[in-house]
Short mmCIF file of C-alpha atoms and ligand atoms in Angstrom, two decimals:
data_model
loop_
_atom_site.label_atom_id
_atom_site.label_comp_id
_atom_site.label_asym_id
_atom_site.label_seq_id
_atom_site.Cartn_x
_atom_site.Cartn_y
_atom_site.Cartn_z
CA MET L 1 -5.53 83.90 6.32
CA SER L 2 -3.09 83.02 8.80
CA GLN L 3 -4.71 83.00 12.39
CA GLN L 4 -3.92 84.91 15.42
CA PHE L 5 -0.64 84.12 17.27
CA ILE L 6 -0.97 82.45 20.37
CA PRO L 7 2.25 83.07 22.74
CA LEU L 8 4.01 80.78 24.93
CA SER L 9 3.77 83.05 28.06
CA VAL L 10 3.31 86.60 28.50
CA PRO L 11 2.70 89.31 31.12
CA ASN L 12 -0.91 90.32 32.02
CA PHE L 13 -1.03 94.11 33.24
CA SER L 14 -4.65 94.24 34.06
CA GLY L 15 -4.52 95.45 37.07
CA ASN L 16 -2.91 98.19 39.21
CA GLU L 17 -0.11 98.36 37.37
CA LYS L 18 -0.46 101.12 35.61
CA GLN L 19 -1.44 103.28 38.61
CA TYR L 20 1.26 102.14 40.96
CA VAL L 21 4.06 102.95 38.35
CA ASN L 22 2.41 106.41 37.34
CA GLU L 23 2.50 106.98 41.27
CA ALA L 24 6.59 105.92 41.36
CA VAL L 25 7.20 108.21 38.07
CA ILE L 26 5.27 111.21 39.90
CA SER L 27 7.07 110.79 43.31
CA GLU L 28 10.27 110.84 41.08
CA TRP L 29 11.52 107.84 43.11
CA VAL L 30 12.30 105.61 40.31
CA SER L 31 15.58 104.13 41.61
CA THR L 32 16.23 101.97 44.51
CA GLY L 33 15.42 104.47 47.16
CA GLY L 34 11.63 104.91 47.60
CA SER L 35 8.98 103.28 49.65
CA LYS L 36 7.45 100.60 47.20
CA VAL L 37 10.52 98.48 47.35
CA SER L 38 10.43 97.97 51.21
CA GLU L 39 6.60 97.53 50.50
CA PHE L 40 7.19 94.61 48.24
CA GLU L 41 9.60 92.88 50.59
CA GLU L 42 7.26 93.22 53.11
CA LYS L 43 4.19 91.87 51.04
CA ILE L 44 6.13 89.22 49.65
CA ALA L 45 7.24 88.07 53.13
CA GLU L 46 4.05 88.13 54.37
CA TYR L 47 2.79 85.82 51.16
CA THR L 48 5.32 83.35 51.78
CA HIS L 49 5.17 83.42 55.69
CA MET L 50 8.57 84.61 56.22
CA PRO L 51 9.99 87.05 58.58
CA ARG L 52 11.58 89.01 56.01
CA ALA L 53 12.50 89.25 51.94
CA VAL L 54 15.05 90.97 50.52
CA ALA L 55 14.50 92.49 46.91
CA CYS L 56 17.03 92.28 44.02
CA ASN L 57 17.14 92.92 40.42
CA SER L 58 16.83 89.84 39.25
CA GLY L 59 16.54 85.88 40.05
CA THR L 60 19.64 85.36 38.95
CA SER L 61 21.67 88.12 41.08
CA GLY L 62 19.06 86.84 44.07
CA LEU L 63 21.11 83.06 43.49
CA HIS L 64 24.12 84.64 43.49
CA LEU L 65 23.53 86.37 46.78
CA ALA L 66 22.13 82.95 47.89
CA MET L 67 25.45 81.39 47.28
CA LEU L 68 27.50 84.11 49.09
CA MET L 69 24.94 83.83 51.84
CA ALA L 70 25.97 80.19 51.97
CA GLY L 71 29.04 80.97 52.24
CA VAL L 72 30.10 79.08 49.04
CA GLY L 73 33.43 80.15 47.79
CA ARG L 74 36.37 79.34 45.73
CA GLY L 75 36.96 75.48 45.38
CA ASP L 76 33.78 74.50 46.85
CA GLU L 77 31.44 72.24 45.39
CA VAL L 78 27.56 72.20 45.09
CA LEU L 79 25.38 69.72 43.71
CA ALA L 80 22.85 71.02 41.43
CA PRO L 81 20.68 69.77 38.62
CA ALA L 82 21.15 69.43 34.84
CA LEU L 83 17.62 69.95 34.04
CA THR L 84 17.05 73.42 34.35
CA PHE L 85 17.59 77.10 33.30
CA ILE L 86 21.54 78.21 33.00
CA ALA L 87 20.82 81.16 35.37
CA ALA L 88 20.24 78.73 38.21
CA VAL L 89 24.07 77.00 37.97
CA ASN L 90 25.78 80.02 36.88
CA PRO L 91 25.98 81.58 40.11
CA ILE L 92 27.88 79.04 41.46
CA ARG L 93 30.72 80.02 39.14
CA TYR L 94 30.10 83.27 39.77
CA ALA L 95 31.02 82.63 43.59
CA GLY L 96 33.95 80.47 42.39
CA ALA L 97 32.89 77.18 42.89
CA GLU L 98 31.76 74.06 41.03
CA PRO L 99 28.71 72.19 40.22
CA VAL L 100 28.19 68.46 40.65
CA PHE L 101 25.10 67.73 38.17
CA ILE L 102 22.74 65.19 39.80
CA GLY L 103 19.78 63.64 37.54
CA CYS L 104 16.08 64.01 38.46
CA GLY L 105 12.99 62.25 39.27
CA GLU L 106 9.34 62.27 37.56
CA SER L 107 8.91 65.67 39.35
CA LEU L 108 11.47 66.84 36.86
CA CYS L 109 13.20 68.23 39.80
CA LEU L 110 16.72 67.07 41.49
CA CYS L 111 15.94 63.71 42.97
CA PRO L 112 17.31 63.20 46.76
CA ALA L 113 17.84 59.22 46.02
CA LEU L 114 20.28 60.24 43.35
CA ALA L 115 21.97 62.93 45.39
CA GLY L 116 22.24 60.58 48.29
CA GLU L 117 23.84 57.59 46.28
CA TRP L 118 26.62 60.17 44.96
CA LEU L 119 27.07 61.81 48.17
CA ALA L 120 27.53 57.92 49.96
CA ALA L 121 29.91 57.11 47.01
CA ASN L 122 32.20 60.28 46.80
CA THR L 123 32.43 62.13 49.96
CA GLU L 124 33.44 61.59 53.62
CA GLN L 125 32.73 63.96 56.77
CA ARG L 126 36.35 65.43 57.58
CA ASP L 127 36.73 67.91 60.68
CA GLY L 128 32.56 67.96 60.23
CA LYS L 129 33.13 69.08 56.56
CA CYS L 130 31.34 67.10 53.66
CA VAL L 131 34.75 66.27 51.40
CA ASN L 132 34.85 64.92 47.93
CA ARG L 133 37.27 62.25 48.23
CA HIS L 134 38.23 62.75 44.73
CA THR L 135 38.90 66.47 44.38
CA GLY L 136 39.12 67.21 48.12
CA ALA L 137 36.68 69.97 47.82
CA HIS L 138 34.57 71.01 50.32
CA VAL L 139 30.82 69.93 49.08
CA LYS L 140 28.69 72.73 50.91
CA ALA L 141 25.45 73.24 49.43
CA LEU L 142 22.81 71.73 47.40
CA LEU L 143 20.37 73.74 45.01
CA ALA L 144 17.00 72.19 44.25
CA VAL L 145 14.98 73.98 41.45
CA HIS L 146 11.51 73.73 41.60
CA VAL L 147 10.95 73.30 37.91
CA PHE L 148 7.92 74.50 35.88
CA GLY L 149 6.41 75.26 39.63
CA ASN L 150 6.27 71.81 40.54
CA MET L 151 7.53 71.45 44.21
CA ALA L 152 10.50 69.36 44.42
CA ASN L 153 10.86 66.49 47.05
CA MET L 154 11.71 68.97 50.07
CA PRO L 155 11.30 65.98 52.98
CA GLY L 156 13.77 64.08 51.08
CA LEU L 157 16.12 66.98 50.46
CA VAL L 158 15.77 68.22 53.98
CA GLU L 159 16.71 65.08 55.25
CA LEU L 160 19.93 64.63 52.89
CA CYS L 161 20.92 67.91 53.54
CA ARG L 162 20.73 67.71 57.19
CA LYS L 163 22.68 64.29 57.17
CA TYR L 164 25.45 65.54 55.02
CA GLY L 165 25.57 69.09 56.43
CA LEU L 166 24.75 70.87 53.15
CA VAL L 167 23.37 74.46 52.92
CA LEU L 168 19.78 73.95 51.46
CA ILE L 169 18.87 76.47 48.54
CA GLU L 170 15.94 76.76 46.79
CA ASP L 171 15.61 77.82 43.58
CA SER L 172 11.84 78.97 43.69
CA THR L 173 12.30 81.49 40.42
CA GLU L 174 9.19 79.51 38.91
CA ALA L 175 7.38 78.24 42.21
CA LEU L 176 6.18 81.35 43.60
CA GLY L 177 2.79 80.58 45.45
CA THR L 178 3.31 76.83 45.11
CA TYR L 179 3.14 75.11 48.72
CA TYR L 180 2.46 71.92 50.35
CA THR L 181 -1.14 71.04 51.28
CA GLU L 182 -0.27 67.99 52.99
CA GLY L 183 2.60 65.96 54.85
CA PRO L 184 5.47 67.54 57.36
CA TYR L 185 5.44 70.81 55.54
CA ARG L 186 1.58 71.21 54.90
CA GLY L 187 1.09 75.31 54.45
CA LYS L 188 4.47 75.77 53.38
CA MET L 189 5.80 77.29 50.27
CA ALA L 190 8.68 76.42 47.87
CA GLY L 191 11.17 78.54 48.76
CA THR L 192 10.65 78.36 52.58
CA ILE L 193 11.66 75.16 53.50
CA GLY L 194 15.50 74.86 52.87
CA ASP L 195 17.95 77.35 53.89
CA ILE L 196 17.77 80.04 51.55
CA GLY L 197 14.71 80.74 48.89
CA VAL L 198 14.98 82.99 45.77
CA TYR L 199 12.17 84.42 43.56
CA SER L 200 12.24 85.74 40.16
CA PHE L 201 9.91 88.53 38.52
CA ASN L 202 11.46 88.17 34.92
CA GLY L 203 8.76 88.59 32.18
CA ASN L 204 7.76 84.98 31.90
CA LYS L 205 7.33 83.92 35.27
CA ILE L 206 4.17 84.15 37.45
CA ILE L 207 4.45 87.69 38.20
CA THR L 208 6.67 90.07 36.62
CA THR L 209 8.61 93.54 37.44
CA GLY L 210 10.25 93.36 34.05
CA ALA L 211 13.34 92.40 36.04
CA GLY L 212 13.51 91.18 39.65
CA GLY L 213 13.88 89.02 42.27
CA MET L 214 13.71 88.19 45.96
CA VAL L 215 15.90 86.43 48.66
CA VAL L 216 14.03 84.82 51.67
CA SER L 217 15.62 83.11 54.34
CA ASN L 218 14.87 82.10 58.21
CA HIS L 219 18.69 82.98 58.78
CA ALA L 220 18.32 86.86 59.50
CA ASP L 221 21.93 87.30 59.55
CA TRP L 222 22.30 85.67 56.32
CA LEU L 223 19.45 87.99 55.05
CA GLU L 224 20.87 91.38 56.47
CA ARG L 225 24.29 90.45 54.49
CA ALA L 226 22.65 89.78 51.29
CA LYS L 227 20.79 93.33 51.68
CA HIS L 228 24.21 94.78 52.66
CA LEU L 229 25.88 93.11 49.37
CA SER L 230 23.14 94.31 47.01
CA THR L 231 23.43 97.78 48.00
CA GLN L 232 27.48 97.87 47.52
CA ALA L 233 28.42 96.73 51.03
CA LYS L 234 28.20 100.30 52.25
CA ALA L 235 29.50 100.50 55.72
CA ASP L 236 29.06 104.37 55.97
CA GLU L 237 27.01 106.25 53.28
CA LEU L 238 28.20 109.89 54.00
CA GLN L 239 31.87 108.51 53.86
CA PHE L 240 31.50 106.05 51.19
CA VAL L 241 32.92 103.28 52.91
CA HIS L 242 32.44 99.96 51.67
CA ASP L 243 33.27 97.01 53.74
CA GLU L 244 33.91 94.40 50.84
CA VAL L 245 33.46 93.97 47.51
CA GLY L 246 29.34 94.29 46.81
CA TYR L 247 27.19 94.68 43.89
CA ASN L 248 24.51 96.79 42.14
CA TYR L 249 21.83 94.34 42.81
CA ARG L 250 18.69 96.34 44.18
CA LEU L 251 15.46 96.54 43.16
CA THR L 252 14.13 99.55 41.58
CA ASN L 253 11.12 101.69 42.99
CA LEU L 254 9.57 101.49 39.30
CA GLN L 255 9.96 97.80 39.36
CA ALA L 256 8.53 97.56 43.00
CA ALA L 257 5.55 99.30 41.68
CA LEU L 258 4.75 97.28 38.81
CA GLY L 259 5.63 94.17 41.38
CA LEU L 260 2.92 95.28 44.15
CA ALA L 261 0.09 95.69 41.40
CA GLN L 262 1.34 91.85 40.29
CA LEU L 263 1.30 90.59 43.65
CA GLU L 264 -2.43 91.42 44.07
CA GLN L 265 -3.07 89.39 40.94
CA LEU L 266 -1.17 86.11 41.96
CA GLU L 267 -3.73 84.11 43.14
CA GLY L 268 -6.09 85.11 40.62
CA PHE L 269 -3.25 84.25 37.88
CA ILE L 270 -2.86 80.68 39.80
CA ALA L 271 -6.22 79.89 39.81
CA HIS L 272 -6.41 80.47 35.80
CA LYS L 273 -3.26 78.54 35.31
CA ASN L 274 -4.68 75.53 37.28
CA GLU L 275 -7.86 75.68 35.06
CA MET L 276 -6.15 75.69 31.70
CA TYR L 277 -3.80 72.80 33.02
CA ASP L 278 -6.98 70.68 33.54
CA PHE L 279 -8.03 71.88 29.85
CA TYR L 280 -5.47 70.39 28.08
CA LYS L 281 -4.68 67.44 30.53
CA GLU L 282 -8.57 66.58 30.01
CA ARG L 283 -8.62 66.75 25.80
CA LEU L 284 -4.96 65.56 25.74
CA ASP L 285 -3.80 63.10 28.26
CA GLY L 286 -3.33 59.74 26.82
CA LYS L 287 -4.52 60.54 23.22
CA ASN L 288 -2.36 60.52 20.32
CA GLY L 289 0.83 59.56 22.37
CA TYR L 290 0.75 62.42 24.49
CA ARG L 291 0.94 62.67 28.37
CA ILE L 292 0.39 65.93 30.37
CA LEU L 293 2.85 65.70 32.97
CA PRO L 294 1.40 65.69 36.39
CA PHE L 295 2.43 67.97 39.29
CA ARG L 296 3.31 66.92 42.86
CA ASP L 297 0.38 65.33 44.93
CA GLY L 298 -0.22 67.06 48.31
CA VAL L 299 0.67 70.39 47.07
CA ARG L 300 -1.01 73.36 45.56
CA SER L 301 0.90 74.10 42.61
CA ASN L 302 1.32 77.46 40.96
CA LYS L 303 1.27 75.29 37.81
CA TRP L 304 3.70 77.96 35.81
CA PHE L 305 4.45 75.74 32.78
CA TYR L 306 2.60 72.88 31.34
CA SER L 307 4.51 69.65 29.73
CA LEU L 308 3.39 67.69 26.91
CA TYR L 309 5.46 64.35 27.06
CA LEU L 310 5.72 62.44 23.74
CA GLU L 311 5.21 59.06 24.98
CA ASP L 312 6.02 57.23 21.90
CA ALA L 313 7.93 57.30 18.20
CA ARG L 314 4.41 58.77 16.72
CA HIS L 315 5.93 62.25 17.27
CA THR L 316 9.15 64.09 17.57
CA ARG L 317 10.06 67.44 19.91
CA ASP L 318 11.15 69.33 17.29
CA GLY L 319 8.44 68.39 14.71
CA VAL L 320 5.56 69.04 17.23
CA ILE L 321 7.29 72.39 17.61
CA ALA L 322 7.42 73.09 14.31
CA ALA L 323 4.12 71.89 13.33
CA LEU L 324 2.36 73.97 15.86
CA LYS L 325 4.67 77.04 14.72
CA ALA L 326 3.01 76.70 11.45
CA GLN L 327 -0.36 77.36 12.85
CA ASN L 328 1.25 80.47 14.77
CA ILE L 329 1.26 78.80 17.98
CA GLN L 330 4.43 79.31 20.11
CA THR L 331 5.55 76.43 21.86
CA ARG L 332 9.18 75.41 23.13
CA PRO L 333 11.39 72.33 24.26
CA VAL L 334 12.71 72.00 27.94
CA TRP L 335 16.43 73.42 28.64
CA ALA L 336 19.65 71.71 26.86
CA LEU L 337 21.15 69.85 29.74
CA ILE L 338 23.67 72.34 31.46
CA HIS L 339 26.69 69.76 31.40
CA GLU L 340 26.08 69.80 27.64
CA GLN L 341 26.65 73.58 27.86
CA ALA L 342 29.83 75.59 26.96
CA ASP L 343 32.32 75.49 29.79
CA TYR L 344 30.31 73.09 32.07
CA GLY L 345 31.57 69.93 29.94
CA ARG L 346 34.12 68.92 32.31
CA ASN L 347 31.99 69.04 35.60
CA GLU L 348 30.97 65.51 37.25
CA THR L 349 27.53 63.91 36.53
CA TYR L 350 25.62 61.85 38.14
CA GLY L 351 21.98 59.77 36.94
CA LEU L 352 21.11 61.88 34.21
CA ALA L 353 19.02 59.11 32.26
CA MET L 354 15.80 60.47 33.13
CA ALA L 355 16.77 63.98 32.92
CA GLU L 356 17.79 63.38 29.25
CA ASP L 357 14.93 61.51 28.23
CA PHE L 358 12.59 64.48 29.69
CA ARG L 359 14.79 66.75 27.40
CA ALA L 360 14.21 65.00 24.06
CA LYS L 361 10.33 64.30 24.71
CA ILE L 362 8.84 67.57 26.46
CA VAL L 363 7.07 70.66 24.66
CA ASN L 364 5.88 73.10 26.67
CA LEU L 365 2.32 74.56 26.01
CA PRO L 366 1.02 78.09 25.66
CA CYS L 367 0.32 78.96 29.50
CA SER L 368 -0.44 82.57 29.72
CA THR L 369 -2.25 83.97 32.33
CA ASN L 370 -4.60 85.67 29.79
CA LEU L 371 -4.88 82.51 27.31
CA THR L 372 -8.62 81.71 26.38
CA ARG L 373 -10.56 78.42 26.08
CA GLU L 374 -10.73 79.18 22.59
CA ASP L 375 -7.08 79.63 21.95
CA ALA L 376 -6.26 76.86 24.17
CA GLN L 377 -8.99 74.36 21.89
CA ARG L 378 -7.01 75.77 19.42
CA VAL L 379 -3.85 74.11 20.23
CA VAL L 380 -5.34 71.27 21.29
CA ASP L 381 -6.99 70.54 17.76
CA ALA L 382 -3.61 71.14 16.28
CA LEU L 383 -2.08 68.69 18.63
CA LEU L 384 -4.62 65.87 17.96
CA ALA L 385 -4.29 66.39 14.35
CA LEU L 386 -0.69 65.59 14.13
C1 PLP W 401 13.89 82.82 35.38
C2 PLP W 401 15.19 81.47 35.92
C3 PLP W 401 16.13 81.97 36.87
C4 PLP W 401 16.74 83.36 36.79
O1 PLP W 401 15.56 84.53 36.91
P1 PLP W 401 15.86 85.82 36.23
O2 PLP W 401 14.86 86.65 36.87
O3 PLP W 401 15.62 85.66 34.66
O4 PLP W 401 17.27 86.09 36.34
C5 PLP W 401 17.12 81.23 37.24
N1 PLP W 401 16.63 79.67 37.78
C6 PLP W 401 15.43 79.07 36.95
C7 PLP W 401 14.96 77.97 36.87
C8 PLP W 401 14.88 80.08 36.14
O5 PLP W 401 13.41 79.98 35.48
#
């Protein structure tokens, strides 16, 4: 008899989800109007210690809004990681700009030292702008991704962006709840340290609204513009006058209802993620050619995804994935690097050796917030038997 399926990551609706969604349905406020959207915005702003948050209908649309807020436009360039989900990078193209792919450090996140080397070798300041000497393009922003909930090296990135005059955008879609517990940014959440932060509430993220996102920033005027752009850039509601090309990017009241209930559960989810991370680490790290990759010290990470790293030639990524699948256990490789994806092959790259190594050797293990110790033990036993 085949064993029960252990999924990689599924949502957990054990709180007030049904009640709040029901309230939204009963009120008939199911679309982008309704009080739950602004309530959800306020609750996320409060949770992240930010003055304001603007809701949108996906992390991807949030990142597109972030590019527009940063003034990224046609012909500009943006430094971005190659080791990430493609939705982090596509919004650079939506804005008419081009990514320059920079490698990662041990944290899996974009490495400030590598970005610094590329900037020093390839750019110069012209009229207060950072210009790529070879293409003539204005290098306007740097997009950092907090991969799998691990904090990027924010002191390094902030210093670099100040030095070169770049807008620092944080893709925090995987890192809601991650914050520094030490150092200059003690108490600061991922997504709130650079100029703009974006969260996602897609189905596999740490909390979900089915689909949804949120943008935070300390630039009040930029956030106001994000809200304006996300709601069709209406200048006069009654007369249907629109003062720029806007988008239908607003979150709905139904989604916000789900989000409010999920947010109540977030700290519990993070505690569970941390507990199960320790469970895997104790049993697998240093055994059988395996490492469980660490999260950054001095940070309370949400530990969204766990990375099993295949240290030597005993195991291959695809071999491990197939062996676990045969036992009804779902795992996955890390993303194919973005410069290898359709339409990004001609973009400039720098320092991708470590990203290539991680791409070849990481397998993500089951990490649902309702994963039981029994199920995790089954994953461990299956891996140790290989
Ligand atoms: C999930 C994710 C996104 C996109 O968020 P959606 O809500 O799915 O649009 C962007 N970047 C990264 C790194 C992600 O993991």
